[in-house]
Amino acid sequence: MLEQEEKALCGRLESVRRRLDDAVRASGRKQEDVTLVAVSKFHPAAAVEALARLAGHAVFGESYVQEAQEKQQALAGLALSWHFIGHVQSRKARDVAGRFALVHTVDSEKLACKLHQAVQPPDGEQPEGARTVQDVLVQVNIGCEPQKSGVAAGDGLLRLADAVAGMSGLRLRGLMCMPPLTCQGEEARPYFAQLRGLRDSLEQRLGMRLPHLSMGMSHDFEQAVAEGATLVRVGTDIFGERSPR
């Protein structure tokens, strides 16, 4: 990247960091309570490298398996934490499991089983250096939108959470959601509050701590933080508009 482009990129990251810090303080929480996931999909590895090298940012989110793998290989020398935040097709589970610090988008028992089998294969063909337990979040279709992935709140969520919690190859860490696109800023807040309530109920049901709520993006992460988000996913306000895939 050109030096001017790198400076602009780091400047946008710093602006988001300031907004996030303000939101965390306003909610009475600590900075370490909320992690900024820089969503780097459709942006080059050079941009990720610049943010890591110049701004010390280390947590990045990807949505497409092949693109993520290419960046992981290109940036293997950097100590980065990769999160998978896109829809995972069951046939791609083997390419995702064990290769990301956190998978945000488990939305079916079929996918959960595939991820579990990939990190703990019965045939002993475990890739060297791969994880044997994959941390995951269950994605909730909080707005009940037919075009979106995610399990419906209610019995579907309870069944999926029970199933994931019982798989030794997976570690359930919390929930993820995306409110309807038409609901931005304060309009998104009720959805974030609902997800927090679902998480709290699941903790009691399962008898285990679920520390993470992945919610909030460029246009509404302040509201998400106010409602308890621990992971906010910001792409456009850091990297700029994405080129068509």
PDB file of C-alpha atoms in Angstrom:
ATOM      1  CA  MET A   1       0.000   0.000   0.000  1.00  0.00           C
ATOM      2  CA  LEU A   2       1.060   3.589  -0.536  1.00  0.00           C
ATOM      3  CA  GLU A   3       2.127   5.479   2.572  1.00  0.00           C
ATOM      4  CA  GLN A   4      -0.779   7.906   2.163  1.00  0.00           C
ATOM      5  CA  GLU A   5      -3.246   5.024   2.012  1.00  0.00           C
ATOM      6  CA  GLU A   6      -1.730   3.459   5.115  1.00  0.00           C
ATOM      7  CA  LYS A   7      -2.059   6.726   7.044  1.00  0.00           C
ATOM      8  CA  ALA A   8      -5.690   7.118   6.033  1.00  0.00           C
ATOM      9  CA  LEU A   9      -6.410   3.508   7.031  1.00  0.00           C
ATOM     10  CA  CYS A  10      -4.798   3.919  10.439  1.00  0.00           C
ATOM     11  CA  GLY A  11      -6.616   7.210  10.904  1.00  0.00           C
ATOM     12  CA  ARG A  12      -9.976   5.535  10.352  1.00  0.00           C
ATOM     13  CA  LEU A  13      -9.057   2.785  12.802  1.00  0.00           C
ATOM     14  CA  GLU A  14      -8.092   5.366  15.419  1.00  0.00           C
ATOM     15  CA  SER A  15     -11.412   7.157  14.920  1.00  0.00           C
ATOM     16  CA  VAL A  16     -13.305   3.896  15.504  1.00  0.00           C
ATOM     17  CA  ARG A  17     -11.174   3.160  18.557  1.00  0.00           C
ATOM     18  CA  ARG A  18     -12.078   6.556  20.029  1.00  0.00           C
ATOM     19  CA  ARG A  19     -15.785   5.949  19.397  1.00  0.00           C
ATOM     20  CA  LEU A  20     -15.497   2.529  21.005  1.00  0.00           C
ATOM     21  CA  ASP A  21     -13.634   3.874  24.021  1.00  0.00           C
ATOM     22  CA  ASP A  22     -16.306   6.555  24.488  1.00  0.00           C
ATOM     23  CA  ALA A  23     -19.074   3.950  24.265  1.00  0.00           C
ATOM     24  CA  VAL A  24     -17.347   1.660  26.769  1.00  0.00           C
ATOM     25  CA  ARG A  25     -16.867   4.489  29.258  1.00  0.00           C
ATOM     26  CA  ALA A  26     -20.471   5.638  28.847  1.00  0.00           C
ATOM     27  CA  SER A  27     -21.670   2.114  29.650  1.00  0.00           C
ATOM     28  CA  GLY A  28     -19.570   1.971  32.822  1.00  0.00           C
ATOM     29  CA  ARG A  29     -17.485  -0.911  31.538  1.00  0.00           C
ATOM     30  CA  LYS A  30     -13.756  -1.468  31.086  1.00  0.00           C
ATOM     31  CA  GLN A  31     -11.873  -1.232  27.789  1.00  0.00           C
ATOM     32  CA  GLU A  32     -10.795  -4.854  28.047  1.00  0.00           C
ATOM     33  CA  ASP A  33     -14.458  -5.897  28.194  1.00  0.00           C
ATOM     34  CA  VAL A  34     -15.004  -5.187  24.483  1.00  0.00           C
ATOM     35  CA  THR A  35     -12.921  -6.399  21.531  1.00  0.00           C
ATOM     36  CA  LEU A  36     -12.905  -4.671  18.163  1.00  0.00           C
ATOM     37  CA  VAL A  37     -13.017  -7.172  15.300  1.00  0.00           C
ATOM     38  CA  ALA A  38     -11.806  -5.393  12.158  1.00  0.00           C
ATOM     39  CA  VAL A  39     -13.790  -6.935   9.302  1.00  0.00           C
ATOM     40  CA  SER A  40     -11.286  -7.274   6.488  1.00  0.00           C
ATOM     41  CA  LYS A  41     -13.312  -9.234   3.934  1.00  0.00           C
ATOM     42  CA  PHE A  42     -12.885  -7.999   0.352  1.00  0.00           C
ATOM     43  CA  HIS A  43      -9.845  -5.973   1.432  1.00  0.00           C
ATOM     44  CA  PRO A  44      -6.245  -6.960   0.636  1.00  0.00           C
ATOM     45  CA  ALA A  45      -3.825  -8.646   2.987  1.00  0.00           C
ATOM     46  CA  ALA A  46      -1.668  -5.523   2.690  1.00  0.00           C
ATOM     47  CA  ALA A  47      -4.336  -3.517   4.530  1.00  0.00           C
ATOM     48  CA  VAL A  48      -4.439  -6.061   7.347  1.00  0.00           C
ATOM     49  CA  GLU A  49      -0.655  -6.037   7.531  1.00  0.00           C
ATOM     50  CA  ALA A  50      -0.602  -2.230   7.708  1.00  0.00           C
ATOM     51  CA  LEU A  51      -3.035  -2.128  10.629  1.00  0.00           C
ATOM     52  CA  ALA A  52      -1.066  -4.806  12.455  1.00  0.00           C
ATOM     53  CA  ARG A  53       2.319  -3.221  11.817  1.00  0.00           C
ATOM     54  CA  LEU A  54       1.484   0.466  12.199  1.00  0.00           C
ATOM     55  CA  ALA A  55      -1.448   0.447  14.633  1.00  0.00           C
ATOM     56  CA  GLY A  56      -0.903  -2.778  16.570  1.00  0.00           C
ATOM     57  CA  HIS A  57      -4.327  -4.179  15.741  1.00  0.00           C
ATOM     58  CA  ALA A  58      -4.470  -7.964  15.860  1.00  0.00           C
ATOM     59  CA  VAL A  59      -8.095  -9.146  15.622  1.00  0.00           C
ATOM     60  CA  PHE A  60      -9.626  -9.532  12.164  1.00  0.00           C
ATOM     61  CA  GLY A  61     -12.849 -10.996  10.841  1.00  0.00           C
ATOM     62  CA  GLU A  62     -13.349 -12.829   7.554  1.00  0.00           C
ATOM     63  CA  SER A  63     -16.490 -14.178   5.887  1.00  0.00           C
ATOM     64  CA  TYR A  64     -15.259 -16.322   2.995  1.00  0.00           C
ATOM     65  CA  VAL A  65     -13.171 -19.423   3.482  1.00  0.00           C
ATOM     66  CA  GLN A  66     -10.833 -19.168   0.492  1.00  0.00           C
ATOM     67  CA  GLU A  67     -10.189 -15.462   0.999  1.00  0.00           C
ATOM     68  CA  ALA A  68      -9.493 -16.047   4.683  1.00  0.00           C
ATOM     69  CA  GLN A  69      -7.097 -18.898   3.979  1.00  0.00           C
ATOM     70  CA  GLU A  70      -5.147 -16.811   1.486  1.00  0.00           C
ATOM     71  CA  LYS A  71      -4.723 -13.988   3.999  1.00  0.00           C
ATOM     72  CA  GLN A  72      -3.773 -16.368   6.790  1.00  0.00           C
ATOM     73  CA  GLN A  73      -1.058 -17.855   4.599  1.00  0.00           C
ATOM     74  CA  ALA A  74       0.197 -14.470   3.397  1.00  0.00           C
ATOM     75  CA  LEU A  75       0.351 -13.077   6.950  1.00  0.00           C
ATOM     76  CA  ALA A  76       1.477 -16.212   8.764  1.00  0.00           C
ATOM     77  CA  GLY A  77       4.445 -14.358  10.255  1.00  0.00           C
ATOM     78  CA  LEU A  78       2.194 -11.979  12.205  1.00  0.00           C
ATOM     79  CA  ALA A  79       0.565 -12.784  15.548  1.00  0.00           C
ATOM     80  CA  LEU A  80      -3.034 -12.250  14.452  1.00  0.00           C
ATOM     81  CA  SER A  81      -6.319 -13.555  15.841  1.00  0.00           C
ATOM     82  CA  TRP A  82      -8.684 -14.552  13.033  1.00  0.00           C
ATOM     83  CA  HIS A  83     -12.447 -14.737  13.540  1.00  0.00           C
ATOM     84  CA  PHE A  84     -14.844 -16.305  11.055  1.00  0.00           C
ATOM     85  CA  ILE A  85     -17.994 -14.180  10.870  1.00  0.00           C
ATOM     86  CA  GLY A  86     -19.668 -15.364   7.655  1.00  0.00           C
ATOM     87  CA  HIS A  87     -22.101 -18.145   6.907  1.00  0.00           C
ATOM     88  CA  VAL A  88     -20.419 -21.566   6.943  1.00  0.00           C
ATOM     89  CA  GLN A  89     -21.680 -24.181   4.522  1.00  0.00           C
ATOM     90  CA  SER A  90     -21.546 -27.650   6.045  1.00  0.00           C
ATOM     91  CA  ARG A  91     -19.260 -28.855   3.264  1.00  0.00           C
ATOM     92  CA  LYS A  92     -16.776 -26.105   4.192  1.00  0.00           C
ATOM     93  CA  ALA A  93     -16.729 -26.926   7.906  1.00  0.00           C
ATOM     94  CA  ARG A  94     -13.485 -28.881   7.611  1.00  0.00           C
ATOM     95  CA  ASP A  95     -11.768 -25.817   6.134  1.00  0.00           C
ATOM     96  CA  VAL A  96     -12.965 -23.599   8.992  1.00  0.00           C
ATOM     97  CA  ALA A  97     -12.701 -25.781  12.085  1.00  0.00           C
ATOM     98  CA  GLY A  98      -9.498 -25.359  14.049  1.00  0.00           C
ATOM     99  CA  ARG A  99      -8.261 -22.475  11.932  1.00  0.00           C
ATOM    100  CA  PHE A 100      -9.998 -19.566  13.646  1.00  0.00           C
ATOM    101  CA  ALA A 101      -9.904 -18.289  17.205  1.00  0.00           C
ATOM    102  CA  LEU A 102     -13.694 -17.999  17.126  1.00  0.00           C
ATOM    103  CA  VAL A 103     -16.458 -18.977  14.718  1.00  0.00           C
ATOM    104  CA  HIS A 104     -19.362 -16.548  15.201  1.00  0.00           C
ATOM    105  CA  THR A 105     -21.942 -18.190  12.977  1.00  0.00           C
ATOM    106  CA  VAL A 106     -23.006 -21.667  14.068  1.00  0.00           C
ATOM    107  CA  ASP A 107     -26.659 -21.790  13.023  1.00  0.00           C
ATOM    108  CA  SER A 108     -27.583 -25.486  12.844  1.00  0.00           C
ATOM    109  CA  GLU A 109     -26.884 -28.765  14.569  1.00  0.00           C
ATOM    110  CA  LYS A 110     -25.693 -30.184  11.243  1.00  0.00           C
ATOM    111  CA  LEU A 111     -22.981 -27.511  10.998  1.00  0.00           C
ATOM    112  CA  ALA A 112     -22.050 -27.949  14.657  1.00  0.00           C
ATOM    113  CA  CYS A 113     -21.598 -31.690  14.121  1.00  0.00           C
ATOM    114  CA  LYS A 114     -19.415 -31.095  11.066  1.00  0.00           C
ATOM    115  CA  LEU A 115     -17.197 -28.647  12.974  1.00  0.00           C
ATOM    116  CA  HIS A 116     -16.949 -31.047  15.916  1.00  0.00           C
ATOM    117  CA  GLN A 117     -15.979 -33.937  13.657  1.00  0.00           C
ATOM    118  CA  ALA A 118     -13.401 -31.799  11.883  1.00  0.00           C
ATOM    119  CA  VAL A 119     -11.502 -30.883  15.053  1.00  0.00           C
ATOM    120  CA  GLN A 120     -11.890 -34.322  16.628  1.00  0.00           C
ATOM    121  CA  PRO A 121     -11.959 -36.741  13.678  1.00  0.00           C
ATOM    122  CA  PRO A 122     -12.703 -40.369  14.591  1.00  0.00           C
ATOM    123  CA  ASP A 123     -10.023 -41.657  12.230  1.00  0.00           C
ATOM    124  CA  GLY A 124      -7.192 -39.861  14.009  1.00  0.00           C
ATOM    125  CA  GLU A 125      -6.325 -37.744  10.981  1.00  0.00           C
ATOM    126  CA  GLN A 126      -5.873 -34.593  13.027  1.00  0.00           C
ATOM    127  CA  PRO A 127      -3.727 -32.044  11.105  1.00  0.00           C
ATOM    128  CA  GLU A 128      -0.540 -31.210  12.960  1.00  0.00           C
ATOM    129  CA  GLY A 129      -0.856 -27.994  14.947  1.00  0.00           C
ATOM    130  CA  ALA A 130      -4.628 -27.757  14.487  1.00  0.00           C
ATOM    131  CA  ARG A 131      -6.960 -26.974  17.390  1.00  0.00           C
ATOM    132  CA  THR A 132      -8.717 -29.892  19.068  1.00  0.00           C
ATOM    133  CA  VAL A 133     -11.480 -27.665  20.461  1.00  0.00           C
ATOM    134  CA  GLN A 134     -13.121 -24.905  18.430  1.00  0.00           C
ATOM    135  CA  ASP A 135     -14.636 -21.911  20.221  1.00  0.00           C
ATOM    136  CA  VAL A 136     -17.985 -20.982  18.678  1.00  0.00           C
ATOM    137  CA  LEU A 137     -20.944 -18.657  18.996  1.00  0.00           C
ATOM    138  CA  VAL A 138     -24.502 -19.531  18.028  1.00  0.00           C
ATOM    139  CA  GLN A 139     -25.936 -17.106  15.489  1.00  0.00           C
ATOM    140  CA  VAL A 140     -29.477 -16.001  16.281  1.00  0.00           C
ATOM    141  CA  ASN A 141     -31.795 -14.658  13.570  1.00  0.00           C
ATOM    142  CA  ILE A 142     -32.900 -11.948  15.938  1.00  0.00           C
ATOM    143  CA  GLY A 143     -35.153 -10.172  13.436  1.00  0.00           C
ATOM    144  CA  CYS A 144     -36.811 -13.374  12.136  1.00  0.00           C
ATOM    145  CA  GLU A 145     -35.731 -12.470   8.586  1.00  0.00           C
ATOM    146  CA  PRO A 146     -36.127 -15.308   6.064  1.00  0.00           C
ATOM    147  CA  GLN A 147     -33.172 -14.135   3.967  1.00  0.00           C
ATOM    148  CA  LYS A 148     -30.738 -14.276   6.890  1.00  0.00           C
ATOM    149  CA  SER A 149     -28.891 -17.172   8.472  1.00  0.00           C
ATOM    150  CA  GLY A 150     -29.271 -17.930  12.141  1.00  0.00           C
ATOM    151  CA  VAL A 151     -31.425 -20.030  14.417  1.00  0.00           C
ATOM    152  CA  ALA A 152     -34.741 -18.642  15.597  1.00  0.00           C
ATOM    153  CA  ALA A 153     -35.016 -17.545  19.205  1.00  0.00           C
ATOM    154  CA  GLY A 154     -37.090 -20.037  21.167  1.00  0.00           C
ATOM    155  CA  ASP A 155     -37.048 -23.807  21.052  1.00  0.00           C
ATOM    156  CA  GLY A 156     -34.681 -23.854  18.074  1.00  0.00           C
ATOM    157  CA  LEU A 157     -32.062 -21.888  19.957  1.00  0.00           C
ATOM    158  CA  LEU A 158     -32.474 -24.038  23.061  1.00  0.00           C
ATOM    159  CA  ARG A 159     -32.021 -27.267  21.101  1.00  0.00           C
ATOM    160  CA  LEU A 160     -28.978 -25.981  19.238  1.00  0.00           C
ATOM    161  CA  ALA A 161     -27.324 -24.584  22.367  1.00  0.00           C
ATOM    162  CA  ASP A 162     -27.922 -27.873  24.192  1.00  0.00           C
ATOM    163  CA  ALA A 163     -26.382 -29.797  21.284  1.00  0.00           C
ATOM    164  CA  VAL A 164     -23.306 -27.568  20.972  1.00  0.00           C
ATOM    165  CA  ALA A 165     -22.703 -27.586  24.724  1.00  0.00           C
ATOM    166  CA  GLY A 166     -22.616 -31.377  24.585  1.00  0.00           C
ATOM    167  CA  MET A 167     -19.966 -31.629  21.862  1.00  0.00           C
ATOM    168  CA  SER A 168     -16.428 -32.127  23.166  1.00  0.00           C
ATOM    169  CA  GLY A 169     -14.931 -30.637  20.011  1.00  0.00           C
ATOM    170  CA  LEU A 170     -16.770 -27.349  20.443  1.00  0.00           C
ATOM    171  CA  ARG A 171     -16.801 -24.803  23.229  1.00  0.00           C
ATOM    172  CA  LEU A 172     -19.887 -22.607  23.298  1.00  0.00           C
ATOM    173  CA  ARG A 173     -18.856 -19.055  24.176  1.00  0.00           C
ATOM    174  CA  GLY A 174     -22.002 -17.032  23.543  1.00  0.00           C
ATOM    175  CA  LEU A 175     -24.322 -15.623  20.883  1.00  0.00           C
ATOM    176  CA  MET A 176     -24.118 -13.487  17.756  1.00  0.00           C
ATOM    177  CA  CYS A 177     -26.741 -11.478  15.874  1.00  0.00           C
ATOM    178  CA  MET A 178     -27.320  -8.968  13.099  1.00  0.00           C
ATOM    179  CA  PRO A 179     -30.398  -6.754  13.499  1.00  0.00           C
ATOM    180  CA  PRO A 180     -32.409  -5.867  10.381  1.00  0.00           C
ATOM    181  CA  LEU A 181     -30.525  -3.474   8.116  1.00  0.00           C
ATOM    182  CA  THR A 182     -33.399  -1.027   8.348  1.00  0.00           C
ATOM    183  CA  CYS A 183     -32.796  -0.744  12.094  1.00  0.00           C
ATOM    184  CA  GLN A 184     -29.731   1.373  12.739  1.00  0.00           C
ATOM    185  CA  GLY A 185     -28.493   3.253  15.775  1.00  0.00           C
ATOM    186  CA  GLU A 186     -31.101   3.413  18.507  1.00  0.00           C
ATOM    187  CA  GLU A 187     -33.543   1.365  16.429  1.00  0.00           C
ATOM    188  CA  ALA A 188     -31.184  -1.614  16.779  1.00  0.00           C
ATOM    189  CA  ARG A 189     -30.936  -1.386  20.562  1.00  0.00           C
ATOM    190  CA  PRO A 190     -33.987  -3.572  21.360  1.00  0.00           C
ATOM    191  CA  TYR A 191     -32.489  -6.414  19.312  1.00  0.00           C
ATOM    192  CA  PHE A 192     -29.224  -6.179  21.216  1.00  0.00           C
ATOM    193  CA  ALA A 193     -31.085  -6.174  24.518  1.00  0.00           C
ATOM    194  CA  GLN A 194     -33.032  -9.234  23.389  1.00  0.00           C
ATOM    195  CA  LEU A 195     -29.839 -11.121  22.533  1.00  0.00           C
ATOM    196  CA  ARG A 196     -28.398 -10.313  25.948  1.00  0.00           C
ATOM    197  CA  GLY A 197     -31.535 -11.667  27.571  1.00  0.00           C
ATOM    198  CA  LEU A 198     -31.334 -14.859  25.528  1.00  0.00           C
ATOM    199  CA  ARG A 199     -27.696 -15.299  26.555  1.00  0.00           C
ATOM    200  CA  ASP A 200     -28.514 -14.784  30.219  1.00  0.00           C
ATOM    201  CA  SER A 201     -31.288 -17.371  30.065  1.00  0.00           C
ATOM    202  CA  LEU A 202     -29.012 -19.873  28.346  1.00  0.00           C
ATOM    203  CA  GLU A 203     -26.380 -19.449  31.039  1.00  0.00           C
ATOM    204  CA  GLN A 204     -28.926 -20.469  33.648  1.00  0.00           C
ATOM    205  CA  ARG A 205     -30.248 -23.338  31.534  1.00  0.00           C
ATOM    206  CA  LEU A 206     -26.810 -24.765  30.733  1.00  0.00           C
ATOM    207  CA  GLY A 207     -25.166 -23.965  34.052  1.00  0.00           C
ATOM    208  CA  MET A 208     -22.171 -22.436  32.281  1.00  0.00           C
ATOM    209  CA  ARG A 209     -20.800 -19.003  31.556  1.00  0.00           C
ATOM    210  CA  LEU A 210     -21.277 -17.656  28.037  1.00  0.00           C
ATOM    211  CA  PRO A 211     -19.021 -14.602  28.061  1.00  0.00           C
ATOM    212  CA  HIS A 212     -19.483 -13.280  24.539  1.00  0.00           C
ATOM    213  CA  LEU A 213     -22.089 -11.281  22.698  1.00  0.00           C
ATOM    214  CA  SER A 214     -21.031 -10.542  19.124  1.00  0.00           C
ATOM    215  CA  MET A 215     -23.223  -7.654  18.041  1.00  0.00           C
ATOM    216  CA  GLY A 216     -22.851  -4.186  16.613  1.00  0.00           C
ATOM    217  CA  MET A 217     -21.297  -2.914  13.398  1.00  0.00           C
ATOM    218  CA  SER A 218     -20.185   0.432  11.993  1.00  0.00           C
ATOM    219  CA  HIS A 219     -23.598   2.082  12.283  1.00  0.00           C
ATOM    220  CA  ASP A 220     -24.718   0.776  15.678  1.00  0.00           C
ATOM    221  CA  PHE A 221     -21.850  -0.553  17.775  1.00  0.00           C
ATOM    222  CA  GLU A 222     -22.268   2.175  20.410  1.00  0.00           C
ATOM    223  CA  GLN A 223     -25.775   0.902  21.139  1.00  0.00           C
ATOM    224  CA  ALA A 224     -24.513  -2.684  21.127  1.00  0.00           C
ATOM    225  CA  VAL A 225     -21.843  -1.842  23.697  1.00  0.00           C
ATOM    226  CA  ALA A 226     -24.451  -0.177  25.894  1.00  0.00           C
ATOM    227  CA  GLU A 227     -26.431  -3.435  25.815  1.00  0.00           C
ATOM    228  CA  GLY A 228     -23.488  -5.677  26.663  1.00  0.00           C
ATOM    229  CA  ALA A 229     -21.590  -6.463  23.452  1.00  0.00           C
ATOM    230  CA  THR A 230     -18.164  -7.990  24.015  1.00  0.00           C
ATOM    231  CA  LEU A 231     -17.270  -8.257  20.312  1.00  0.00           C
ATOM    232  CA  VAL A 232     -18.108  -5.536  17.783  1.00  0.00           C
ATOM    233  CA  ARG A 233     -17.581  -6.170  14.072  1.00  0.00           C
ATOM    234  CA  VAL A 234     -16.515  -3.053  12.167  1.00  0.00           C
ATOM    235  CA  GLY A 235     -15.511  -3.074   8.531  1.00  0.00           C
ATOM    236  CA  THR A 236     -16.576  -0.066   6.459  1.00  0.00           C
ATOM    237  CA  ASP A 237     -15.624   2.596   9.013  1.00  0.00           C
ATOM    238  CA  ILE A 238     -12.107   1.132   9.162  1.00  0.00           C
ATOM    239  CA  PHE A 239     -11.336  -0.133   5.671  1.00  0.00           C
ATOM    240  CA  GLY A 240     -13.680   2.068   3.652  1.00  0.00           C
ATOM    241  CA  GLU A 241     -16.228   0.874   1.132  1.00  0.00           C
ATOM    242  CA  ARG A 242     -15.646  -2.604  -0.232  1.00  0.00           C
ATOM    243  CA  SER A 243     -15.148  -3.397  -3.875  1.00  0.00           C
ATOM    244  CA  PRO A 244     -17.698  -5.814  -5.359  1.00  0.00           C
ATOM    245  CA  ARG A 245     -16.680  -9.409  -4.806  1.00  0.00           C
TER     246      ARG A 245
END
